[in-house]
């Protein structure tokens, strides 16, 4: 989930300076307004150690008014704390209404460490996360504004920071034995954190994952997010925020990186017709035999396809269906919902097509519509699409826990490629039906869709149901990639089932 | 928790007939209005088998309009269902907007059986309950109205029903081997159900526990509750409910039992001065020694006292404090919160006084103020006090899981006794400060407080933190009862800790 933000986004010094002064002013205004509105504010900073949590604390400490700002860190429990129920140490530190609590580490940290180093069971970990959910909901229902940051840095970056600190006379003591042990188990720690984020991301206490290796970029991202949350809260409260509102109309000065996980996809891959045909046939033969084995072993498969209009979803799906007997697989095309579907929860229409043992269902577009088209077009409210991430993760976990093989494909093309395909469709009579005015309208909203897709991929790439990002400027390449991925995944599942 | 509703409430036939026709009309009106409002409605019926779920289903089936009313029962999983993720079978049955789902058993039933007969672990059970919470929240957020009934009947009643059915040629097949096995483990089943209710009672999907042995009483209670919920929802939606609203202004005809758990308390107990003094001294000596043992073993104690004004809370607490060294115990009197307390979540002021290892905290009034005075006086909103039951149960569970000994006392007197104590206070100069105009005002709200206390006791009597109801018309009797209860409980805890 987190590696999706490793995009190398940076901000140059000149832009940083401009934006820093802009956000600093606005944050201060919003802070005063929130103090008046009487909300207790919780800002949690989590991430691997010795990389940047301290920097962010210092930054906010400088930028915000320190009256009513309380910075709290949690070390090992004191005697006093050990003698009371687990949450007592946190209750002591909760900010009062109109105060700001800045948490350097939090109620998550200890559990992440236990899961990483002490082999705490998944069930125990989960049950603690659900307790935290209840705690945070309770605080939010009482009016608290809660923001939880995961400041993401890579293992290599953490290592380089350790080195830097070791060279520094004053920094040396900062790298503890615990930090080193956790660094060794970096990927386990990240896995635990991803699980925590997934289980405790609630609209009333959201997680924000921030790419954090570039100081400038990270600082502005954090400031921007906090400001946004403050302003939303103030707008809800209909408090007098004229001073900040009028100012927020103008955009912050300077450039800000807009890379997404999508524009990291290398679209240059090509495939000769000859190689295409050889690999396609091979993969289809394999898939045919695998699908029958899956049928006999009772292994069900769910595949879903998302991607830009004209990215080639239909073509890829057809190549799969050529390989699988129609009696054991079917394609569900998701267009506008039926009346009956509209009368149910949005997930109902997908639940009804979950395959029986040994069968496959292929969704041509899927439940991700909730966080793509419904988000961008405003069919779903902000609360609705925000909570959909965790609803979707829950749904997919239930599929996977039941033993379904789940494959999620994002077929990616760039804007030029889309344009040329649209024009080809317009020019080719038998393809003309495929192109509508709506496609042209959606095309204009490319940046909004891109942002939505980026967040979707980040929030719903789980260990049990990762996204497969498919470069699809070349149709041949895309089709073969998809087919081979299906074969590989299915083969692994059958082996696991047998083994 | 459930046994608190075993009050033997009955309704006679004449009153039943009147009320039945009243509620039948109104339910039908409300149903039509809800269909127009487009909410999907879920009515879940749970309880031990072969007692009355079927009767309630039949009743509602008769009373409500059957268009859009779907009755669903869940037997063993079909092949189709077993081949899909666990919740698939439930998703198939979910009602559409404007439809009513009447569930004879539900997503709870299977888990209750597993926990009772298959030794399912607490952790697994809990994690399933939390999944259900997420499911129900999700449906509620989507607009569903969810009501969950626990139709409570005693073991003896179930047995008598089995006998009746066995005599009946057509009823015989209804008592299955599973029913019999569950009947054998009645108390385990009830414990599991109590735990389920505690973990899944949410304002958006509340549980209603209904005393169900008298058909007439139970039917009216169910109808009344459903009607209330429908009308609340319609009022929220500001739909046109003039037809139902004007009608609901008049009270239903006939009498309806108003017994509570409080008026089941036998207040006749007395104690001679002599016996009082002997037992008091004995208990105080015991408590003194136990409190020091607790100190040395690090066992903490939390006691709380609730009850009517002038019920003798202060006197009982003083007798305890005479026995315990002041260095290891303290009394926290809960009056109006301080500014600082007001600026935090309502539980914060209680968390701060949770005792260290080996110490005791005695709360003279407590967090239960949320569901008593704050509820009755309207200081807390309906949502706030309703969700407080589960917040409080959570809080107390954390105390108990940490090893705290928790004792909760309700000191009960009747209205006459209160009056004579008020008058004595007024007449005795050194007691006059104890009585205020507010006490007289509260006295007028006796029925509302009684209802609140009844619900409080029912919803927060948990296996780990049960209420002790103390008859307190006799002060001597009450004080000795309290002291001996503290001693017994503490002694047991110390033995368990050692053993």
JSON list of C-alpha atoms in Angstrom, two decimals, chain A residues 79-80 82-88 91-92 94-97 123-124 130-131 133-134 138-139 141-142 198-199 300 342-348 351-357 359 370 387 390-391 394 397-399 401-402 404, chain B residues 79-80 82-88 91-92 94-97 123-124 130-131 133-134 138-139 141-142 198-199 300 342-348 351-357 359 370 387 390-391 394 397-399 401-402 404:
[
{"chain": "A", "resi": 79, "resn": "UNK", "atom": "CA", "xyz": [5.45, 2.58, 36.69]},
{"chain": "A", "resi": 80, "resn": "UNK", "atom": "CA", "xyz": [2.43, 4.80, 37.16]},
{"chain": "A", "resi": 82, "resn": "UNK", "atom": "CA", "xyz": [1.91, 0.19, 33.93]},
{"chain": "A", "resi": 83, "resn": "UNK", "atom": "CA", "xyz": [-0.29, 0.06, 37.02]},
{"chain": "A", "resi": 84, "resn": "UNK", "atom": "CA", "xyz": [-3.36, 1.24, 35.13]},
{"chain": "A", "resi": 85, "resn": "UNK", "atom": "CA", "xyz": [-5.38, -0.07, 32.18]},
{"chain": "A", "resi": 86, "resn": "UNK", "atom": "CA", "xyz": [-3.66, 0.25, 28.83]},
{"chain": "A", "resi": 87, "resn": "UNK", "atom": "CA", "xyz": [-5.37, 3.38, 27.59]},
{"chain": "A", "resi": 88, "resn": "UNK", "atom": "CA", "xyz": [-4.89, 5.32, 30.81]},
{"chain": "A", "resi": 91, "resn": "UNK", "atom": "CA", "xyz": [-6.28, 9.56, 28.33]},
{"chain": "A", "resi": 92, "resn": "UNK", "atom": "CA", "xyz": [-3.85, 11.63, 30.42]},
{"chain": "A", "resi": 94, "resn": "UNK", "atom": "CA", "xyz": [-5.84, 14.01, 25.47]},
{"chain": "A", "resi": 95, "resn": "UNK", "atom": "CA", "xyz": [-6.16, 17.68, 24.58]},
{"chain": "A", "resi": 96, "resn": "UNK", "atom": "CA", "xyz": [-9.02, 19.75, 25.99]},
{"chain": "A", "resi": 97, "resn": "UNK", "atom": "CA", "xyz": [-11.52, 21.50, 23.74]},
{"chain": "A", "resi": 123, "resn": "UNK", "atom": "CA", "xyz": [-6.12, -11.69, 15.82]},
{"chain": "A", "resi": 124, "resn": "UNK", "atom": "CA", "xyz": [-4.72, -9.86, 18.85]},
{"chain": "A", "resi": 130, "resn": "UNK", "atom": "CA", "xyz": [-10.73, -2.33, 16.60]},
{"chain": "A", "resi": 131, "resn": "UNK", "atom": "CA", "xyz": [-10.48, -1.07, 20.17]},
{"chain": "A", "resi": 133, "resn": "UNK", "atom": "CA", "xyz": [-11.38, 2.46, 16.34]},
{"chain": "A", "resi": 134, "resn": "UNK", "atom": "CA", "xyz": [-13.88, 2.59, 19.13]},
{"chain": "A", "resi": 138, "resn": "UNK", "atom": "CA", "xyz": [-15.85, 8.05, 20.69]},
{"chain": "A", "resi": 139, "resn": "UNK", "atom": "CA", "xyz": [-13.54, 11.06, 20.71]},
{"chain": "A", "resi": 141, "resn": "UNK", "atom": "CA", "xyz": [-18.37, 11.88, 18.31]},
{"chain": "A", "resi": 142, "resn": "UNK", "atom": "CA", "xyz": [-17.45, 14.15, 21.17]},
{"chain": "A", "resi": 198, "resn": "UNK", "atom": "CA", "xyz": [-6.50, -0.33, 6.70]},
{"chain": "A", "resi": 199, "resn": "UNK", "atom": "CA", "xyz": [-8.34, -1.29, 9.86]},
{"chain": "A", "resi": 300, "resn": "UNK", "atom": "CA", "xyz": [-12.95, -19.63, -7.47]},
{"chain": "A", "resi": 342, "resn": "UNK", "atom": "CA", "xyz": [-30.07, 1.13, -7.06]},
{"chain": "A", "resi": 343, "resn": "UNK", "atom": "CA", "xyz": [-32.46, 0.10, -4.30]},
{"chain": "A", "resi": 344, "resn": "UNK", "atom": "CA", "xyz": [-29.64, -1.65, -2.43]},
{"chain": "A", "resi": 345, "resn": "UNK", "atom": "CA", "xyz": [-26.28, -0.83, -0.93]},
{"chain": "A", "resi": 346, "resn": "UNK", "atom": "CA", "xyz": [-23.76, -0.19, -3.70]},
{"chain": "A", "resi": 347, "resn": "UNK", "atom": "CA", "xyz": [-21.86, -3.40, -2.92]},
{"chain": "A", "resi": 348, "resn": "UNK", "atom": "CA", "xyz": [-24.95, -5.56, -3.29]},
{"chain": "A", "resi": 351, "resn": "UNK", "atom": "CA", "xyz": [-21.99, -9.56, -4.01]},
{"chain": "A", "resi": 352, "resn": "UNK", "atom": "CA", "xyz": [-24.72, -11.19, -6.07]},
{"chain": "A", "resi": 353, "resn": "UNK", "atom": "CA", "xyz": [-22.25, -12.25, -8.74]},
{"chain": "A", "resi": 354, "resn": "UNK", "atom": "CA", "xyz": [-19.57, -13.69, -6.48]},
{"chain": "A", "resi": 355, "resn": "UNK", "atom": "CA", "xyz": [-18.74, -17.01, -8.13]},
{"chain": "A", "resi": 356, "resn": "UNK", "atom": "CA", "xyz": [-19.52, -20.47, -6.84]},
{"chain": "A", "resi": 357, "resn": "UNK", "atom": "CA", "xyz": [-16.73, -22.89, -6.05]},
{"chain": "A", "resi": 359, "resn": "UNK", "atom": "CA", "xyz": [-16.02, -20.73, -11.21]},
{"chain": "A", "resi": 370, "resn": "UNK", "atom": "CA", "xyz": [-17.50, 4.25, -6.12]},
{"chain": "A", "resi": 387, "resn": "UNK", "atom": "CA", "xyz": [-15.41, 5.33, 3.68]},
{"chain": "A", "resi": 390, "resn": "UNK", "atom": "CA", "xyz": [-12.31, 0.50, 3.93]},
{"chain": "A", "resi": 391, "resn": "UNK", "atom": "CA", "xyz": [-15.61, -1.02, 2.84]},
{"chain": "A", "resi": 394, "resn": "UNK", "atom": "CA", "xyz": [-13.25, -5.41, 3.90]},
{"chain": "A", "resi": 397, "resn": "UNK", "atom": "CA", "xyz": [-10.69, -9.53, 2.45]},
{"chain": "A", "resi": 398, "resn": "UNK", "atom": "CA", "xyz": [-13.84, -11.60, 2.81]},
{"chain": "A", "resi": 399, "resn": "UNK", "atom": "CA", "xyz": [-13.41, -12.88, -0.74]},
{"chain": "A", "resi": 401, "resn": "UNK", "atom": "CA", "xyz": [-10.37, -15.31, 3.28]},
{"chain": "A", "resi": 402, "resn": "UNK", "atom": "CA", "xyz": [-12.89, -17.56, 1.66]},
{"chain": "A", "resi": 404, "resn": "UNK", "atom": "CA", "xyz": [-11.15, -16.74, -3.86]},
{"chain": "B", "resi": 79, "resn": "UNK", "atom": "CA", "xyz": [-24.15, -25.81, -0.97]},
{"chain": "B", "resi": 80, "resn": "UNK", "atom": "CA", "xyz": [-24.52, -22.60, -2.90]},
{"chain": "B", "resi": 82, "resn": "UNK", "atom": "CA", "xyz": [-21.08, -22.69, 1.58]},
{"chain": "B", "resi": 83, "resn": "UNK", "atom": "CA", "xyz": [-19.21, -22.02, -1.66]},
{"chain": "B", "resi": 84, "resn": "UNK", "atom": "CA", "xyz": [-19.19, -18.27, -1.08]},
{"chain": "B", "resi": 85, "resn": "UNK", "atom": "CA", "xyz": [-17.76, -15.97, 1.60]},
{"chain": "B", "resi": 86, "resn": "UNK", "atom": "CA", "xyz": [-19.61, -16.06, 4.90]},
{"chain": "B", "resi": 87, "resn": "UNK", "atom": "CA", "xyz": [-21.74, -12.97, 4.47]},
{"chain": "B", "resi": 88, "resn": "UNK", "atom": "CA", "xyz": [-22.91, -13.84, 0.95]},
{"chain": "B", "resi": 91, "resn": "UNK", "atom": "CA", "xyz": [-26.38, -10.14, 1.30]},
{"chain": "B", "resi": 92, "resn": "UNK", "atom": "CA", "xyz": [-28.81, -12.19, -0.79]},
{"chain": "B", "resi": 94, "resn": "UNK", "atom": "CA", "xyz": [-31.03, -7.80, 2.34]},
{"chain": "B", "resi": 95, "resn": "UNK", "atom": "CA", "xyz": [-34.19, -5.79, 1.69]},
{"chain": "B", "resi": 96, "resn": "UNK", "atom": "CA", "xyz": [-34.27, -3.10, -0.99]},
{"chain": "B", "resi": 97, "resn": "UNK", "atom": "CA", "xyz": [-35.11, 0.50, -0.18]},
{"chain": "B", "resi": 123, "resn": "UNK", "atom": "CA", "xyz": [-11.28, -13.63, 20.51]},
{"chain": "B", "resi": 124, "resn": "UNK", "atom": "CA", "xyz": [-12.79, -15.24, 17.43]},
{"chain": "B", "resi": 130, "resn": "UNK", "atom": "CA", "xyz": [-16.86, -6.48, 15.26]},
{"chain": "B", "resi": 131, "resn": "UNK", "atom": "CA", "xyz": [-17.24, -7.53, 11.65]},
{"chain": "B", "resi": 133, "resn": "UNK", "atom": "CA", "xyz": [-20.69, -4.02, 13.59]},
{"chain": "B", "resi": 134, "resn": "UNK", "atom": "CA", "xyz": [-18.95, -2.89, 10.45]},
{"chain": "B", "resi": 138, "resn": "UNK", "atom": "CA", "xyz": [-22.31, 0.25, 6.58]},
{"chain": "B", "resi": 139, "resn": "UNK", "atom": "CA", "xyz": [-25.95, -0.58, 5.95]},
{"chain": "B", "resi": 141, "resn": "UNK", "atom": "CA", "xyz": [-24.90, 4.70, 6.72]},
{"chain": "B", "resi": 142, "resn": "UNK", "atom": "CA", "xyz": [-26.61, 3.72, 3.52]},
{"chain": "B", "resi": 198, "resn": "UNK", "atom": "CA", "xyz": [-22.86, -5.66, 24.41]},
{"chain": "B", "resi": 199, "resn": "UNK", "atom": "CA", "xyz": [-20.44, -5.62, 21.49]},
{"chain": "B", "resi": 300, "resn": "UNK", "atom": "CA", "xyz": [-6.63, -2.22, 42.77]},
{"chain": "B", "resi": 342, "resn": "UNK", "atom": "CA", "xyz": [-16.01, 20.01, 30.88]},
{"chain": "B", "resi": 343, "resn": "UNK", "atom": "CA", "xyz": [-13.37, 20.63, 28.23]},
{"chain": "B", "resi": 344, "resn": "UNK", "atom": "CA", "xyz": [-12.78, 16.89, 27.83]},
{"chain": "B", "resi": 345, "resn": "UNK", "atom": "CA", "xyz": [-14.74, 13.80, 26.92]},
{"chain": "B", "resi": 346, "resn": "UNK", "atom": "CA", "xyz": [-17.13, 12.92, 29.77]},
{"chain": "B", "resi": 347, "resn": "UNK", "atom": "CA", "xyz": [-15.14, 9.81, 30.68]},
{"chain": "B", "resi": 348, "resn": "UNK", "atom": "CA", "xyz": [-11.92, 11.75, 31.09]},
{"chain": "B", "resi": 351, "resn": "UNK", "atom": "CA", "xyz": [-10.08, 7.98, 33.91]},
{"chain": "B", "resi": 352, "resn": "UNK", "atom": "CA", "xyz": [-7.88, 10.44, 35.74]},
{"chain": "B", "resi": 353, "resn": "UNK", "atom": "CA", "xyz": [-8.77, 8.93, 39.12]},
{"chain": "B", "resi": 354, "resn": "UNK", "atom": "CA", "xyz": [-8.31, 5.27, 38.20]},
{"chain": "B", "resi": 355, "resn": "UNK", "atom": "CA", "xyz": [-6.26, 3.92, 41.10]},
{"chain": "B", "resi": 356, "resn": "UNK", "atom": "CA", "xyz": [-2.64, 2.83, 41.04]},
{"chain": "B", "resi": 357, "resn": "UNK", "atom": "CA", "xyz": [-1.74, -0.76, 41.85]},
{"chain": "B", "resi": 359, "resn": "UNK", "atom": "CA", "xyz": [-5.10, 1.32, 45.86]},
{"chain": "B", "resi": 370, "resn": "UNK", "atom": "CA", "xyz": [-24.44, 10.17, 31.73]},
{"chain": "B", "resi": 387, "resn": "UNK", "atom": "CA", "xyz": [-24.13, 5.19, 22.97]},
{"chain": "B", "resi": 390, "resn": "UNK", "atom": "CA", "xyz": [-21.44, 0.65, 25.23]},
{"chain": "B", "resi": 391, "resn": "UNK", "atom": "CA", "xyz": [-18.83, 3.27, 26.02]},
{"chain": "B", "resi": 394, "resn": "UNK", "atom": "CA", "xyz": [-15.98, -0.77, 27.22]},
{"chain": "B", "resi": 397, "resn": "UNK", "atom": "CA", "xyz": [-14.03, -3.97, 30.61]},
{"chain": "B", "resi": 398, "resn": "UNK", "atom": "CA", "xyz": [-10.70, -2.21, 30.35]},
{"chain": "B", "resi": 399, "resn": "UNK", "atom": "CA", "xyz": [-10.61, -1.76, 34.12]},
{"chain": "B", "resi": 401, "resn": "UNK", "atom": "CA", "xyz": [-9.09, -6.74, 32.08]},
{"chain": "B", "resi": 402, "resn": "UNK", "atom": "CA", "xyz": [-6.33, -4.84, 33.79]},
{"chain": "B", "resi": 404, "resn": "UNK", "atom": "CA", "xyz": [-9.13, -4.00, 38.86]}
]
